[in-house]
């Protein structure tokens, strides 16, 4: 046992003496210049100088050098509270190195990271003047890929932009992005700008009344509501009497829409004779469009159905 310890000590001293005499640079050159099978290793030196020492537990595994992380991203959200022309940036960081793993004296594998170099990059963003409405937001993701040395972005916005990409001044790594708005993308109107207030029936006049509440803001003024009304008879199998469309201006003075109609206003009188003089039950399915707006699509907003009314 004493001889084994002595031989191991001699082997380790041989390594230190060799490294000291040659210097780190020469040792690396010696290592790189030889074929893989002939390269100097700790295991080789121990086996040569102390063959009785078991070297299986001394195996070292070195991973391929890489960036960590290879790609980094940041999410940015901007609303009307951030101003009409915000400027912001993202700083990215990564290290280049490798992982070395070896088994300890208990046979458990332990790994550690060896850093060879550190890297940083930056993306600067300038948004030219545009106006986000209340409740609107722009969501942007800024990324930098250290392997490809490439900056990327994604943007969800109510605006269509022209984007200009330039390098950063000086020796900074990264890019500057400049977004110039071209136009606002038409979007579906806010479903909450028109709500049901009341659905009623006047027995004496034989007339239905649908009262709505409008909360359309000034950006809708000068356009029009098209309200779609489908009268449905509530039976074992619901029966549609037909659909009519009513149009109303949207302005500061226009007020909220009030729609009156009779059963006979609708196209279908199918099976009407069999129900004359008998109580009937009706409800309305309704929705609306905003037409004549450069900012909104004419998408039909389905608002659902009213309560059921019984009429005679």
Short mmCIF file of C-alpha atoms in Angstrom, two decimals:
data_model
loop_
_atom_site.label_atom_id
_atom_site.label_comp_id
_atom_site.label_asym_id
_atom_site.label_seq_id
_atom_site.Cartn_x
_atom_site.Cartn_y
_atom_site.Cartn_z
CA UNK A 1 0.00 0.00 0.00
CA UNK A 2 2.84 2.41 0.88
CA UNK A 3 4.49 1.67 -2.46
CA UNK A 4 1.20 2.44 -4.28
CA UNK A 5 0.92 5.81 -2.55
CA UNK A 6 4.54 6.57 -3.38
CA UNK A 7 4.05 5.70 -7.04
CA UNK A 8 0.91 7.85 -7.22
CA UNK A 9 2.76 10.76 -5.65
CA UNK A 10 5.58 10.33 -8.16
CA UNK A 11 3.03 10.36 -11.00
CA UNK A 12 1.39 13.55 -9.80
CA UNK A 13 4.77 15.23 -9.26
CA UNK A 14 5.72 14.25 -12.78
CA UNK A 15 2.67 16.05 -14.10
CA UNK A 16 3.44 19.19 -12.11
CA UNK A 17 7.09 19.21 -13.11
CA UNK A 18 6.20 18.73 -16.77
CA UNK A 19 3.63 21.54 -16.67
CA UNK A 20 6.02 23.87 -14.85
CA UNK A 21 8.89 23.23 -17.21
CA UNK A 22 6.90 23.43 -20.41
CA UNK A 23 4.48 26.21 -19.49
CA UNK A 24 0.76 26.17 -20.15
CA UNK A 25 1.12 27.33 -23.75
CA UNK A 26 3.69 24.66 -24.64
CA UNK A 27 1.65 21.98 -22.90
CA UNK A 28 -1.38 22.97 -24.95
CA UNK A 29 0.72 22.96 -28.12
CA UNK A 30 2.09 19.55 -27.21
CA UNK A 31 -1.44 18.31 -26.61
CA UNK A 32 -2.83 19.73 -29.86
CA UNK A 33 0.07 18.68 -32.09
CA UNK A 34 -0.14 14.98 -31.34
CA UNK A 35 -2.67 12.50 -32.70
CA UNK A 36 -5.57 11.89 -30.34
CA UNK A 37 -4.24 8.47 -29.36
CA UNK A 38 -0.86 9.96 -28.32
CA UNK A 39 -2.09 13.04 -26.44
CA UNK A 40 -0.88 13.47 -22.88
CA UNK A 41 -3.55 12.94 -20.24
CA UNK A 42 -3.68 12.58 -16.50
CA UNK A 43 -4.83 9.03 -16.94
CA UNK A 44 -1.91 8.24 -19.29
CA UNK A 45 0.69 9.64 -16.89
CA UNK A 46 -0.71 7.76 -13.91
CA UNK A 47 -0.90 4.50 -15.85
CA UNK A 48 2.70 4.99 -17.00
CA UNK A 49 4.17 5.95 -13.61
CA UNK A 50 1.85 4.03 -11.26
CA UNK A 51 0.26 1.14 -13.18
CA UNK A 52 -1.14 -0.40 -10.00
CA UNK A 53 -3.41 2.64 -9.46
CA UNK A 54 -6.95 2.10 -10.84
CA UNK A 55 -7.88 4.96 -13.16
CA UNK A 56 -11.51 4.13 -14.05
CA UNK A 57 -12.79 6.57 -11.43
CA UNK A 58 -10.64 9.36 -12.88
CA UNK A 59 -12.41 9.59 -16.26
CA UNK A 60 -13.18 13.20 -17.21
CA UNK A 61 -15.85 14.12 -19.75
CA UNK A 62 -15.59 17.52 -21.42
CA UNK A 63 -18.54 18.91 -23.34
CA UNK A 64 -18.29 20.81 -26.60
CA UNK A 65 -17.91 24.59 -26.09
CA UNK A 66 -21.19 26.47 -26.47
CA UNK A 67 -23.05 29.67 -25.62
CA UNK A 68 -25.24 29.67 -22.55
CA UNK A 69 -27.86 30.79 -23.28
CA UNK A 70 -27.65 30.46 -27.06
CA UNK A 71 -30.70 32.72 -27.46
CA UNK A 72 -32.24 35.23 -25.07
CA UNK A 73 -35.61 36.99 -25.35
CA UNK A 74 -37.49 39.74 -23.52
CA UNK A 75 -41.20 40.60 -23.71
CA UNK A 76 -42.21 44.27 -23.81
CA UNK A 77 -45.77 45.70 -23.60
CA UNK A 78 -46.61 49.31 -24.40
CA UNK A 79 -49.97 51.05 -23.81
CA UNK A 80 -51.30 54.59 -24.24
CA UNK A 81 -49.79 55.44 -20.84
CA UNK A 82 -46.29 55.04 -22.30
CA UNK A 83 -46.69 58.04 -24.61
CA UNK A 84 -47.04 58.47 -28.35
CA UNK A 85 -43.36 57.89 -29.23
CA UNK A 86 -41.66 55.64 -26.64
CA UNK A 87 -38.03 54.56 -26.74
CA UNK A 88 -36.81 51.43 -24.98
CA UNK A 89 -34.08 48.81 -25.19
CA UNK A 90 -33.08 45.30 -24.17
CA UNK A 91 -29.64 44.16 -22.99
CA UNK A 92 -28.65 40.55 -23.66
CA UNK A 93 -25.88 38.50 -22.06
CA UNK A 94 -24.32 35.07 -22.59
CA UNK A 95 -21.18 33.14 -21.67
CA UNK A 96 -19.15 30.88 -23.95
CA UNK A 97 -17.62 27.82 -22.34
CA UNK A 98 -17.92 24.13 -21.69
CA UNK A 99 -18.98 21.71 -18.99
CA UNK A 100 -16.54 19.25 -17.42
CA UNK A 101 -17.86 16.21 -15.58
CA UNK A 102 -15.98 13.62 -13.50
CA UNK A 103 -16.76 11.05 -10.84
CA UNK A 104 -15.71 11.86 -7.30
CA UNK A 105 -14.21 9.42 -4.80
CA UNK A 106 -17.71 8.12 -4.00
CA UNK A 107 -18.39 7.40 -7.66
CA UNK A 108 -20.91 10.24 -8.03
CA UNK A 109 -20.59 12.31 -11.20
CA UNK A 110 -19.96 16.01 -10.57
CA UNK A 111 -20.01 18.70 -13.25
CA UNK A 112 -18.78 22.26 -13.38
CA UNK A 113 -18.94 25.02 -15.97
CA UNK A 114 -15.75 26.51 -17.35
CA UNK A 115 -16.20 29.98 -18.87
CA UNK A 116 -13.96 30.87 -21.80
CA UNK A 117 -15.47 34.28 -22.61
CA UNK A 118 -18.46 36.53 -21.91
CA UNK A 119 -20.62 38.24 -24.54
CA UNK A 120 -23.23 41.00 -24.57
CA UNK A 121 -25.56 42.59 -27.10
CA UNK A 122 -28.20 45.29 -27.14
CA UNK A 123 -31.32 46.14 -29.13
CA UNK A 124 -32.61 49.72 -29.08
CA UNK A 125 -36.17 50.48 -30.21
CA UNK A 126 -37.66 53.79 -31.33
CA UNK A 127 -41.40 54.05 -32.01
CA UNK A 128 -42.34 57.06 -34.13
CA UNK A 129 -45.44 58.97 -33.07
CA UNK A 130 -48.73 57.05 -33.05
CA UNK A 131 -51.75 57.04 -30.76
CA UNK A 132 -52.87 53.96 -28.90
CA UNK A 133 -56.47 54.11 -27.73
CA UNK A 134 -57.51 53.27 -24.19
CA UNK A 135 -57.50 49.52 -23.76
CA UNK A 136 -55.11 48.96 -26.68
CA UNK A 137 -51.60 47.59 -26.32
CA UNK A 138 -48.58 46.70 -28.42
CA UNK A 139 -46.79 43.47 -27.47
CA UNK A 140 -43.22 43.03 -28.67
CA UNK A 141 -40.69 40.26 -28.16
CA UNK A 142 -37.02 41.16 -28.63
CA UNK A 143 -34.49 38.34 -29.06
CA UNK A 144 -30.77 37.94 -29.72
CA UNK A 145 -29.14 34.73 -30.98
CA UNK A 146 -25.49 34.59 -29.89
CA UNK A 147 -24.69 31.66 -32.18
CA UNK A 148 -25.99 33.41 -35.31
CA UNK A 149 -25.18 36.93 -34.02
CA UNK A 150 -28.69 37.86 -35.07
CA UNK A 151 -31.36 40.10 -33.53
CA UNK A 152 -35.02 39.26 -34.16
CA UNK A 153 -38.36 40.65 -33.03
CA UNK A 154 -42.09 39.99 -33.21
CA UNK A 155 -44.79 42.63 -32.81
CA UNK A 156 -48.55 42.55 -32.26
CA UNK A 157 -49.96 46.03 -32.86
CA UNK A 158 -53.04 47.89 -34.10
CA UNK A 159 -50.68 49.63 -36.56
CA UNK A 160 -48.84 48.60 -39.68
CA UNK A 161 -45.21 49.79 -39.51
CA UNK A 162 -42.24 50.41 -41.74
CA UNK A 163 -39.18 49.06 -39.91
CA UNK A 164 -35.62 50.33 -40.34
CA UNK A 165 -32.71 48.31 -38.91
CA UNK A 166 -29.24 49.78 -38.30
CA UNK A 167 -26.15 48.84 -36.32
CA UNK A 168 -25.29 50.44 -33.00
CA UNK A 169 -22.65 53.18 -32.87
CA UNK A 170 -19.09 52.44 -31.77
CA UNK A 171 -18.10 48.92 -30.82
CA UNK A 172 -21.45 47.92 -29.34
CA UNK A 173 -22.83 44.59 -30.53
CA UNK A 174 -26.47 44.73 -31.52
CA UNK A 175 -29.00 46.64 -33.56
CA UNK A 176 -31.30 49.66 -33.51
CA UNK A 177 -34.89 49.25 -34.71
CA UNK A 178 -36.97 52.22 -35.82
CA UNK A 179 -40.74 51.74 -36.30
CA UNK A 180 -42.61 54.31 -38.40
CA UNK A 181 -46.42 53.87 -38.44
CA UNK A 182 -47.99 53.66 -41.91
CA UNK A 183 -51.65 53.25 -40.98
CA UNK A 184 -53.97 51.84 -38.35
CA UNK A 185 -55.21 48.34 -39.10
CA UNK A 186 -59.02 48.09 -39.20
CA UNK A 187 -60.26 46.11 -36.21
CA UNK A 188 -63.60 44.72 -35.08
CA UNK A 189 -65.59 47.26 -33.05
CA UNK A 190 -65.78 46.96 -29.30
CA UNK A 191 -68.68 44.63 -28.49
CA UNK A 192 -69.54 46.64 -25.38
CA UNK A 193 -70.48 49.86 -27.23
CA UNK A 194 -74.04 48.61 -27.77
CA UNK A 195 -75.97 46.74 -25.10
CA UNK A 196 -79.56 45.62 -24.59
CA UNK A 197 -81.59 47.80 -22.23
CA UNK A 198 -85.13 46.43 -22.68
CA UNK A 199 -87.26 44.15 -24.85
CA UNK A 200 -91.02 44.63 -24.48
CA UNK A 201 -94.37 44.08 -26.21
CA UNK A 202 -97.40 46.40 -26.41
CA UNK A 203 -100.53 44.23 -26.56
CA UNK A 204 -102.78 47.10 -27.68
CA UNK A 205 -100.62 48.01 -30.67
CA UNK A 206 -99.31 44.50 -31.28
CA UNK A 207 -95.82 45.96 -31.35
CA UNK A 208 -92.41 44.87 -30.06
CA UNK A 209 -89.87 47.41 -28.80
CA UNK A 210 -86.13 46.77 -28.56
CA UNK A 211 -84.28 49.49 -26.63
CA UNK A 212 -80.49 49.58 -26.78
CA UNK A 213 -77.83 51.57 -24.91
CA UNK A 214 -74.95 53.06 -26.90
CA UNK A 215 -71.63 54.02 -25.31
CA UNK A 216 -69.78 54.65 -28.59
CA UNK A 217 -66.90 57.10 -28.10
CA UNK A 218 -65.93 59.96 -30.40
CA UNK A 219 -63.83 57.70 -32.61
CA UNK A 220 -67.10 56.14 -33.83
CA UNK A 221 -68.83 59.44 -34.56
CA UNK A 222 -69.77 59.90 -38.19
CA UNK A 223 -70.29 56.15 -38.70
CA UNK A 224 -73.48 54.07 -38.42
CA UNK A 225 -74.86 51.14 -36.48
CA UNK A 226 -76.49 48.37 -38.48
CA UNK A 227 -78.56 46.38 -36.00
CA UNK A 228 -79.63 42.89 -37.06
CA UNK A 229 -82.88 41.65 -35.47
CA UNK A 230 -84.14 38.08 -35.87
CA UNK A 231 -87.61 37.40 -34.44
CA UNK A 232 -87.87 33.81 -33.21
CA UNK A 233 -91.03 32.01 -32.06
CA UNK A 234 -90.37 29.85 -29.02
CA UNK A 235 -91.83 26.42 -29.74
CA UNK A 236 -90.80 22.83 -29.28
CA UNK A 237 -88.61 23.55 -32.29
CA UNK A 238 -87.75 27.26 -32.42
CA UNK A 239 -89.08 28.91 -35.57
CA UNK A 240 -87.43 31.98 -37.10
CA UNK A 241 -89.87 34.55 -38.45
CA UNK A 242 -87.04 36.22 -40.36
CA UNK A 243 -84.35 38.87 -39.94
CA UNK A 244 -84.47 42.63 -40.49
CA UNK A 245 -81.66 45.20 -40.38
CA UNK A 246 -82.10 48.69 -38.90
CA UNK A 247 -79.58 51.49 -39.36
CA UNK A 248 -78.80 54.36 -36.95
CA UNK A 249 -76.25 57.20 -37.06
CA UNK A 250 -73.55 57.37 -34.40
CA UNK A 251 -72.85 60.87 -33.14
CA UNK A 252 -72.79 62.97 -29.99
CA UNK A 253 -76.45 63.96 -30.47
CA UNK A 254 -77.82 60.72 -31.93
CA UNK A 255 -78.71 59.00 -28.67
CA UNK A 256 -79.32 55.27 -28.28
CA UNK A 257 -81.25 53.19 -30.84
CA UNK A 258 -84.89 52.27 -30.22
CA UNK A 259 -86.39 49.71 -32.62
CA UNK A 260 -90.13 48.98 -32.95
CA UNK A 261 -91.60 46.25 -35.13
CA UNK A 262 -94.55 43.92 -35.51
CA UNK A 263 -94.69 40.23 -36.20
CA UNK A 264 -96.18 41.01 -39.60
CA UNK A 265 -93.08 43.06 -40.51
CA UNK A 266 -91.12 39.86 -40.96
CA UNK A 267 -91.16 37.75 -44.08
CA UNK A 268 -92.30 34.36 -42.85
CA UNK A 269 -95.95 33.72 -42.02
CA UNK A 270 -95.54 29.97 -42.25
CA UNK A 271 -97.86 28.13 -39.85
CA UNK A 272 -99.32 31.49 -38.73
CA UNK A 273 -102.95 30.40 -39.31
CA UNK A 274 -102.65 27.54 -36.86
CA UNK A 275 -101.58 29.92 -34.06
CA UNK A 276 -103.99 32.84 -34.57
CA UNK A 277 -105.87 33.67 -31.39
CA UNK A 278 -103.55 31.53 -29.28
CA UNK A 279 -100.82 32.78 -26.93
CA UNK A 280 -97.39 32.78 -28.56
CA UNK A 281 -93.92 33.20 -27.17
CA UNK A 282 -91.19 35.20 -28.89
CA UNK A 283 -87.61 36.24 -28.34
CA UNK A 284 -85.10 38.15 -30.43
CA UNK A 285 -81.58 37.25 -31.52
CA UNK A 286 -79.66 40.41 -32.29
CA UNK A 287 -76.26 41.82 -33.17
CA UNK A 288 -74.69 44.83 -34.82
CA UNK A 289 -72.10 46.13 -37.26
CA UNK A 290 -70.31 49.47 -37.45
CA UNK A 291 -70.23 50.69 -41.06
CA UNK A 292 -68.51 53.66 -42.68
CA UNK A 293 -65.46 53.60 -40.37
CA UNK A 294 -61.85 53.62 -41.63
CA UNK A 295 -60.74 52.17 -38.28
CA UNK A 296 -63.19 49.30 -37.91
CA UNK A 297 -64.19 46.27 -39.92
CA UNK A 298 -67.85 45.61 -40.67
CA UNK A 299 -67.72 42.41 -38.63
CA UNK A 300 -71.10 41.36 -37.23
CA UNK A 301 -70.95 41.35 -33.43
CA UNK A 302 -73.35 38.70 -32.14
CA UNK A 303 -75.01 39.90 -28.91
CA UNK A 304 -77.13 36.86 -28.14
CA UNK A 305 -80.85 36.64 -27.37
CA UNK A 306 -83.42 38.47 -25.29
CA UNK A 307 -85.78 37.08 -22.69
CA UNK A 308 -88.95 35.37 -23.95
CA UNK A 309 -92.19 37.38 -24.18
CA UNK A 310 -95.69 35.91 -24.35
CA UNK A 311 -98.10 37.67 -26.70
CA UNK A 312 -101.72 37.15 -27.78
#
